[in-house]
Amino acid sequence: MIFAGMDLQGERLIYMGHTDSMFTKCFVPVLSLLKGIRLTCVFIDEPQRTVWPESPDYLLRIFIFWQRICNSVNKIFISYYWSVFCYQKSVELYFFKTLDDERLDALADASDYLLSAGIQTKLPHRFLMKFKKRALNFHYSLLPKHRGTFPIFWQKCLGDHDFGYSFHIITDQMDAGEIVLQERLDLNPGLPDSSICDLLTRHASFQLYRLFGDSATLKMQDETIGSNHTMLEYIDYVNVTFQSARFSMQSGSKRWIINQRYVLHTGDFIIECSIDGVIRKGFKLYIALNGKGIEIKRVNYLPAVFYFWSLKKLFAKQ
C-alpha cells in the first residue's frame, strides 16, 4: 500500500548490484512493486576481496578449493533464482563481468534513474552522465559522516552510535553527492556490524518509493562535519604485531588485520598459557603473551583452526 501513490509514468530505473547481496535481496522485490516504474536489474560479477595466505597449509588449500566449487555452484543457482524472479515480474535482467561493456552504456542512455548498492568499483563519470535524472547510491551512515569504506566499523571505533543510512547522488568524489533521503535508526551498538547493516538495509527497502519522482528533495552535505575513511586507513588502524596484539585486542575492536592478509576476529575468553605465540587447544586457537591468551574465533571469516600453522609460522618470525 505504501506504493499506491507512486506514478513515474513509465520512467526507467536501473538497479545495479550483486546477485548474492543483502541489498539485492531487500531492494529488488520492493522496486519491482513501484507503480509505473520500468525496472531493469544489472548484476555485476565483481571478484571477492578475500585474501588468502601466500603459501596456505594443506588443510586450508582443501578448504579454498572446496569454497571455490561452492561459490561457483551458488552463483549458478542464485543467478537462476533472479532470472525466474525477473521473468515473473516482467523485469529486464542483465549480467555483466565489468562496467566497460558497451551494452551497459546503451542501457544507461535509455534510463532515467540508477540505484547502485554494494558496487565496489568506481562508476565512470561518462556512465553517470548518461542518466536523464539521477544516479543514486546507498550508504551505511548519516552522511557526510563516515564516508568511504566500512562506515559501521568506524562508527563503533569512534564511539558514534547515531546509526542510519543515506541515499545520495553519485559524484566523482566518494559519497559526497547531494543527499536525497536519510533516516536514523535507534540500534543497539553492541550488535555485530553485519546485523546492524542488515537492519539498516531492511528499513531502507521500505523507503525506496521516496527516492523517485519530482517530490524528492536534494540536500547539500555539510563539509564542516564530513569524515572520510579509506581502505589504507582501515588497515593502518587495525594492523597489529605480536607484541601488541593481546593488549590491543582486549581494549578495542574485535576485528584486526595482520600483515594486510589475515583478518582476525577475537573473543573475550582469556586463558592461562605457559608459552607465548599462537597455540591450539582442541579446535580453538589463542594468541598468548606473558602467560595470558585471548581466543581467536575466526580468521578471514573462517574457523580459526584452518589458519593454525599459517599464524604460528607468522608469529614465530616476529
Short mmCIF file of C-alpha atoms in Angstrom, two decimals:
data_model
loop_
_atom_site.label_atom_id
_atom_site.label_comp_id
_atom_site.label_asym_id
_atom_site.label_seq_id
_atom_site.Cartn_x
_atom_site.Cartn_y
_atom_site.Cartn_z
CA MET A 1 0.00 0.00 0.00
CA ILE A 2 2.91 2.38 0.52
CA PHE A 3 3.41 2.35 -3.23
CA ALA A 4 -0.14 3.33 -4.16
CA GLY A 5 0.76 6.97 -4.70
CA MET A 6 3.75 6.32 -6.91
CA ASP A 7 3.30 7.00 -10.59
CA LEU A 8 6.51 7.55 -12.50
CA GLN A 9 4.73 7.33 -15.86
CA GLY A 10 6.98 4.61 -17.20
CA GLU A 11 10.29 6.14 -16.13
CA ARG A 12 13.09 3.62 -16.35
CA LEU A 13 15.22 2.64 -13.35
CA ILE A 14 18.38 0.54 -13.36
CA TYR A 15 19.22 -1.29 -10.15
CA MET A 16 22.92 -2.23 -10.07
CA GLY A 17 24.32 -4.66 -7.52
CA HIS A 18 25.42 -8.24 -6.85
CA THR A 19 23.22 -11.31 -7.10
CA ASP A 20 24.07 -12.53 -3.59
CA SER A 21 24.00 -9.26 -1.62
CA MET A 22 21.57 -8.27 1.13
CA PHE A 23 20.89 -5.08 -0.84
CA THR A 24 19.59 -7.06 -3.80
CA LYS A 25 17.56 -9.41 -1.61
CA CYS A 26 15.76 -6.46 0.03
CA PHE A 27 15.70 -3.82 -2.69
CA VAL A 28 14.76 -5.64 -5.90
CA PRO A 29 11.42 -7.13 -4.69
CA VAL A 30 10.34 -3.70 -3.45
CA LEU A 31 11.48 -1.88 -6.58
CA SER A 32 9.51 -4.34 -8.70
CA LEU A 33 6.32 -3.18 -6.92
CA LEU A 34 6.70 0.54 -7.63
CA LYS A 35 3.73 1.68 -9.67
CA GLY A 36 4.57 2.84 -13.18
CA ILE A 37 8.29 2.14 -12.98
CA ARG A 38 10.15 0.10 -15.57
CA LEU A 39 12.80 -1.75 -13.59
CA THR A 40 15.97 -3.18 -15.08
CA CYS A 41 18.30 -5.30 -12.93
CA VAL A 42 22.00 -5.20 -13.74
CA PHE A 43 24.21 -7.61 -11.80
CA ILE A 44 27.97 -7.09 -11.85
CA ASP A 45 30.24 -10.09 -11.21
CA GLU A 46 32.94 -8.38 -9.16
CA PRO A 47 35.70 -10.59 -7.67
CA GLN A 48 35.63 -11.27 -3.95
CA ARG A 49 38.15 -9.44 -1.79
CA THR A 50 39.15 -12.44 0.33
CA VAL A 51 42.95 -12.56 0.60
CA TRP A 52 44.50 -15.97 1.24
CA PRO A 53 47.98 -16.67 2.64
CA GLU A 54 50.77 -16.74 0.07
CA SER A 55 51.53 -20.39 0.93
CA PRO A 56 48.40 -21.88 2.52
CA ASP A 57 48.62 -25.06 4.57
CA TYR A 58 47.30 -28.36 3.23
CA LEU A 59 44.04 -28.16 5.19
CA LEU A 60 43.43 -24.59 4.08
CA ARG A 61 44.20 -25.45 0.44
CA ILE A 62 41.49 -28.11 0.58
CA PHE A 63 39.05 -25.60 2.06
CA ILE A 64 39.90 -22.95 -0.55
CA PHE A 65 39.35 -25.47 -3.34
CA TRP A 66 36.04 -26.57 -1.82
CA GLN A 67 34.90 -22.97 -1.29
CA ARG A 68 35.59 -22.09 -4.91
CA ILE A 69 33.45 -25.01 -6.02
CA CYS A 70 30.65 -23.97 -3.64
CA ASN A 71 30.84 -20.35 -4.79
CA SER A 72 30.58 -21.41 -8.42
CA VAL A 73 27.57 -23.62 -7.71
CA ASN A 74 25.94 -20.94 -5.56
CA LYS A 75 26.43 -18.36 -8.32
CA ILE A 76 24.63 -20.61 -10.78
CA PHE A 77 21.65 -21.23 -8.50
CA ILE A 78 21.27 -17.63 -7.33
CA SER A 79 21.52 -16.34 -10.90
CA TYR A 80 18.81 -18.80 -11.87
CA TYR A 81 16.66 -17.57 -8.97
CA TRP A 82 16.86 -13.95 -10.11
CA SER A 83 16.25 -15.00 -13.71
CA VAL A 84 12.98 -16.66 -12.68
CA PHE A 85 12.02 -13.77 -10.40
CA CYS A 86 12.62 -11.15 -13.08
CA TYR A 87 10.76 -13.21 -15.68
CA GLN A 88 7.71 -13.50 -13.42
CA LYS A 89 7.79 -9.77 -12.60
CA SER A 90 8.47 -8.68 -16.22
CA VAL A 91 11.77 -7.10 -15.15
CA GLU A 92 14.65 -6.82 -17.60
CA LEU A 93 17.76 -8.64 -16.38
CA TYR A 94 21.41 -8.39 -17.42
CA PHE A 95 24.63 -9.95 -16.15
CA PHE A 96 27.96 -8.20 -16.77
CA LYS A 97 31.54 -9.10 -15.92
CA THR A 98 32.76 -5.49 -15.92
CA LEU A 99 31.44 -1.95 -16.17
CA ASP A 100 33.12 -1.45 -19.56
CA ASP A 101 30.53 -3.40 -21.53
CA GLU A 102 29.03 -1.33 -24.35
CA ARG A 103 25.59 -2.80 -23.69
CA LEU A 104 25.64 -1.19 -20.25
CA ASP A 105 26.19 2.23 -21.83
CA ALA A 106 23.22 1.63 -24.11
CA LEU A 107 21.02 0.78 -21.12
CA ALA A 108 22.11 3.95 -19.33
CA ASP A 109 21.30 6.07 -22.38
CA ALA A 110 17.70 4.84 -22.25
CA SER A 111 17.25 5.17 -18.47
CA ASP A 112 16.13 7.91 -16.11
CA TYR A 113 17.50 6.65 -12.79
CA LEU A 114 20.29 4.48 -11.43
CA LEU A 115 20.30 2.94 -7.96
CA SER A 116 23.64 1.39 -7.02
CA ALA A 117 24.14 -0.71 -3.87
CA GLY A 118 27.29 -2.56 -2.86
CA ILE A 119 29.28 -1.95 -6.05
CA GLN A 120 33.00 -1.78 -5.19
CA THR A 121 34.21 -0.37 -8.50
CA LYS A 122 34.05 3.38 -9.02
CA LEU A 123 31.44 4.16 -11.66
CA PRO A 124 32.87 6.13 -14.61
CA HIS A 125 31.81 9.78 -14.93
CA ARG A 126 30.76 9.29 -18.57
CA PHE A 127 28.45 6.48 -17.48
CA LEU A 128 26.80 8.52 -14.72
CA MET A 129 26.15 11.42 -17.08
CA LYS A 130 24.00 9.24 -19.34
CA PHE A 131 21.09 9.05 -16.90
CA LYS A 132 18.39 11.60 -17.59
CA LYS A 133 17.60 12.34 -13.94
CA ARG A 134 19.65 10.89 -11.07
CA ALA A 135 22.31 8.29 -10.34
CA LEU A 136 21.91 7.26 -6.69
CA ASN A 137 23.93 5.21 -4.23
CA PHE A 138 23.06 3.64 -0.87
CA HIS A 139 25.47 4.19 2.05
CA TYR A 140 25.54 2.91 5.63
CA SER A 141 25.92 6.19 7.53
CA LEU A 142 24.37 9.58 8.12
CA LEU A 143 26.40 11.43 5.54
CA PRO A 144 28.61 13.39 5.49
CA LYS A 145 29.92 11.40 8.47
CA HIS A 146 31.83 8.20 7.76
CA ARG A 147 32.20 8.33 4.02
CA GLY A 148 34.14 5.58 2.32
CA THR A 149 34.86 2.03 3.45
CA PHE A 150 33.46 0.17 6.49
CA PRO A 151 31.33 3.03 7.89
CA ILE A 152 29.73 0.92 10.65
CA PHE A 153 33.17 -0.28 11.79
CA TRP A 154 34.38 3.32 12.04
CA GLN A 155 31.26 4.42 13.90
CA LYS A 156 31.91 1.83 16.58
CA CYS A 157 35.62 2.63 16.81
CA LEU A 158 34.90 6.34 17.22
CA GLY A 159 32.04 5.84 19.67
CA ASP A 160 29.40 7.23 17.31
CA HIS A 161 26.16 5.36 17.99
CA ASP A 162 23.97 7.57 15.81
CA PHE A 163 23.19 4.89 13.24
CA GLY A 164 21.39 5.47 9.97
CA TYR A 165 21.67 5.37 6.20
CA SER A 166 21.73 7.74 3.25
CA PHE A 167 20.78 7.69 -0.41
CA HIS A 168 22.91 10.23 -2.27
CA ILE A 169 23.75 11.41 -5.76
CA ILE A 170 26.85 9.67 -7.15
CA THR A 171 29.68 12.07 -7.99
CA ASP A 172 33.38 11.77 -8.77
CA GLN A 173 34.16 12.25 -5.07
CA MET A 174 33.30 9.24 -2.92
CA ASP A 175 29.97 9.54 -1.06
CA ALA A 176 29.98 13.34 -1.39
CA GLY A 177 26.93 13.95 -3.57
CA GLU A 178 23.70 15.63 -2.55
CA ILE A 179 21.54 13.64 -0.14
CA VAL A 180 18.15 12.52 -1.46
CA LEU A 181 16.98 10.56 1.58
CA GLN A 182 18.37 10.00 5.06
CA GLU A 183 16.96 8.08 8.03
CA ARG A 184 18.10 7.45 11.61
CA LEU A 185 17.53 4.19 13.50
CA ASP A 186 17.88 3.56 17.21
CA LEU A 187 20.00 0.39 17.21
CA ASN A 188 21.95 -1.48 19.86
CA PRO A 189 25.66 -0.61 19.33
CA GLY A 190 26.56 -4.00 20.79
CA LEU A 191 25.16 -5.80 17.75
CA PRO A 192 27.66 -7.22 15.24
CA ASP A 193 28.45 -4.99 12.27
CA SER A 194 26.66 -7.36 9.90
CA SER A 195 23.46 -7.32 11.97
CA ILE A 196 23.41 -3.51 12.04
CA CYS A 197 23.92 -3.42 8.27
CA ASP A 198 21.09 -5.91 7.70
CA LEU A 199 18.67 -3.91 9.87
CA LEU A 200 19.53 -0.68 8.06
CA THR A 201 19.10 -2.36 4.68
CA ARG A 202 15.70 -3.81 5.55
CA HIS A 203 14.46 -0.46 6.82
CA ALA A 204 15.79 1.34 3.74
CA SER A 205 13.97 -1.05 1.40
CA PHE A 206 10.60 0.30 2.57
CA GLN A 207 11.68 3.89 1.88
CA LEU A 208 12.68 3.35 -1.74
CA TYR A 209 9.45 4.82 -3.11
CA ARG A 210 10.53 8.22 -1.74
CA LEU A 211 13.62 8.39 -3.97
CA PHE A 212 11.93 8.91 -7.30
CA GLY A 213 9.65 11.44 -8.88
CA ASP A 214 9.58 15.22 -8.56
CA SER A 215 8.73 15.17 -4.85
CA ALA A 216 12.25 14.07 -3.82
CA THR A 217 14.30 16.97 -2.45
CA LEU A 218 18.09 17.28 -2.50
CA LYS A 219 20.22 18.45 0.41
CA MET A 220 23.86 19.50 0.16
CA GLN A 221 26.27 17.76 2.53
CA ASP A 222 27.80 19.84 5.31
CA GLU A 223 31.54 19.59 4.65
CA THR A 224 32.37 21.03 8.08
CA ILE A 225 31.34 17.75 9.73
CA GLY A 226 32.41 15.41 6.94
CA SER A 227 34.75 12.47 7.52
CA ASN A 228 36.36 10.09 5.05
CA HIS A 229 37.73 6.59 5.59
CA THR A 230 39.90 4.74 3.10
CA MET A 231 40.94 1.10 2.94
CA LEU A 232 44.53 2.10 3.80
CA GLU A 233 43.34 3.91 6.93
CA TYR A 234 41.39 0.83 7.93
CA ILE A 235 44.45 -1.39 7.54
CA ASP A 236 46.66 1.05 9.46
CA TYR A 237 44.11 1.29 12.26
CA VAL A 238 43.67 -2.42 12.85
CA ASN A 239 47.16 -3.63 11.94
CA VAL A 240 48.83 -5.25 14.97
CA THR A 241 52.11 -7.00 15.78
CA PHE A 242 52.64 -9.95 18.08
CA GLN A 243 53.88 -7.76 20.93
CA SER A 244 50.80 -5.53 20.91
CA ALA A 245 48.15 -8.00 19.77
CA ARG A 246 46.77 -9.35 23.04
CA PHE A 247 46.62 -5.99 24.81
CA SER A 248 45.12 -4.17 21.81
CA MET A 249 42.50 -6.82 21.16
CA GLN A 250 41.15 -6.67 24.70
CA SER A 251 40.65 -2.90 24.68
CA GLY A 252 39.04 -2.04 21.36
CA SER A 253 37.55 -3.59 18.28
CA LYS A 254 37.27 -7.34 17.94
CA ARG A 255 38.47 -7.29 14.34
CA TRP A 256 42.12 -6.88 13.32
CA ILE A 257 44.36 -7.25 10.29
CA ILE A 258 47.84 -8.75 10.46
CA ASN A 259 50.25 -8.33 7.54
CA GLN A 260 47.36 -6.91 5.48
CA ARG A 261 46.34 -10.52 4.82
CA TYR A 262 44.79 -12.08 7.91
CA VAL A 263 41.56 -10.64 9.32
CA LEU A 264 41.33 -11.83 12.93
CA HIS A 265 38.08 -11.86 14.90
CA THR A 266 38.76 -12.28 18.60
CA GLY A 267 36.63 -13.12 21.61
CA ASP A 268 36.66 -12.20 25.30
CA PHE A 269 37.70 -15.60 26.65
CA ILE A 270 41.19 -15.39 28.23
CA ILE A 271 43.15 -18.42 29.46
CA GLU A 272 46.41 -19.06 31.30
CA CYS A 273 49.22 -20.07 28.91
CA SER A 274 52.70 -21.35 29.70
CA ILE A 275 54.16 -20.30 26.35
CA ASP A 276 53.85 -17.29 24.06
CA GLY A 277 52.68 -17.32 20.45
CA VAL A 278 49.75 -18.93 18.66
CA ILE A 279 48.60 -22.05 20.47
CA ARG A 280 45.85 -24.59 19.85
CA LYS A 281 43.64 -26.27 22.43
CA GLY A 282 41.38 -28.73 20.68
CA PHE A 283 39.70 -26.84 17.85
CA LYS A 284 40.26 -23.43 19.47
CA LEU A 285 43.14 -21.04 18.77
CA TYR A 286 44.64 -18.50 21.15
CA ILE A 287 47.23 -15.76 20.81
CA ALA A 288 49.29 -15.83 24.02
CA LEU A 289 51.64 -13.27 25.55
CA ASN A 290 53.10 -13.10 29.05
CA GLY A 291 51.10 -16.07 30.28
CA LYS A 292 47.69 -14.91 29.01
CA GLY A 293 45.90 -15.99 25.86
CA ILE A 294 42.88 -14.49 24.08
CA GLU A 295 40.75 -16.63 21.79
CA ILE A 296 40.92 -16.18 18.01
CA LYS A 297 37.37 -17.02 16.94
CA ARG A 298 37.70 -16.61 13.16
CA VAL A 299 40.36 -15.72 10.60
CA ASN A 300 39.20 -14.22 7.30
CA TYR A 301 35.66 -15.18 8.37
CA LEU A 302 36.62 -18.88 8.58
CA PRO A 303 37.12 -21.11 11.64
CA ALA A 304 40.47 -20.09 13.11
CA VAL A 305 41.79 -23.66 13.20
CA PHE A 306 42.20 -23.57 9.40
CA TYR A 307 44.91 -20.94 9.87
CA PHE A 308 46.76 -22.51 12.80
CA TRP A 309 50.04 -23.31 11.05
CA SER A 310 49.99 -20.15 8.93
CA LEU A 311 49.61 -17.92 12.00
CA LYS A 312 52.05 -19.98 14.07
CA LYS A 313 54.77 -19.53 11.44
CA LEU A 314 53.89 -15.85 11.03
CA PHE A 315 54.19 -15.01 14.73
CA ALA A 316 57.32 -17.14 15.11
CA LYS A 317 59.07 -14.73 12.71
CA GLN A 318 58.17 -11.75 14.91
#
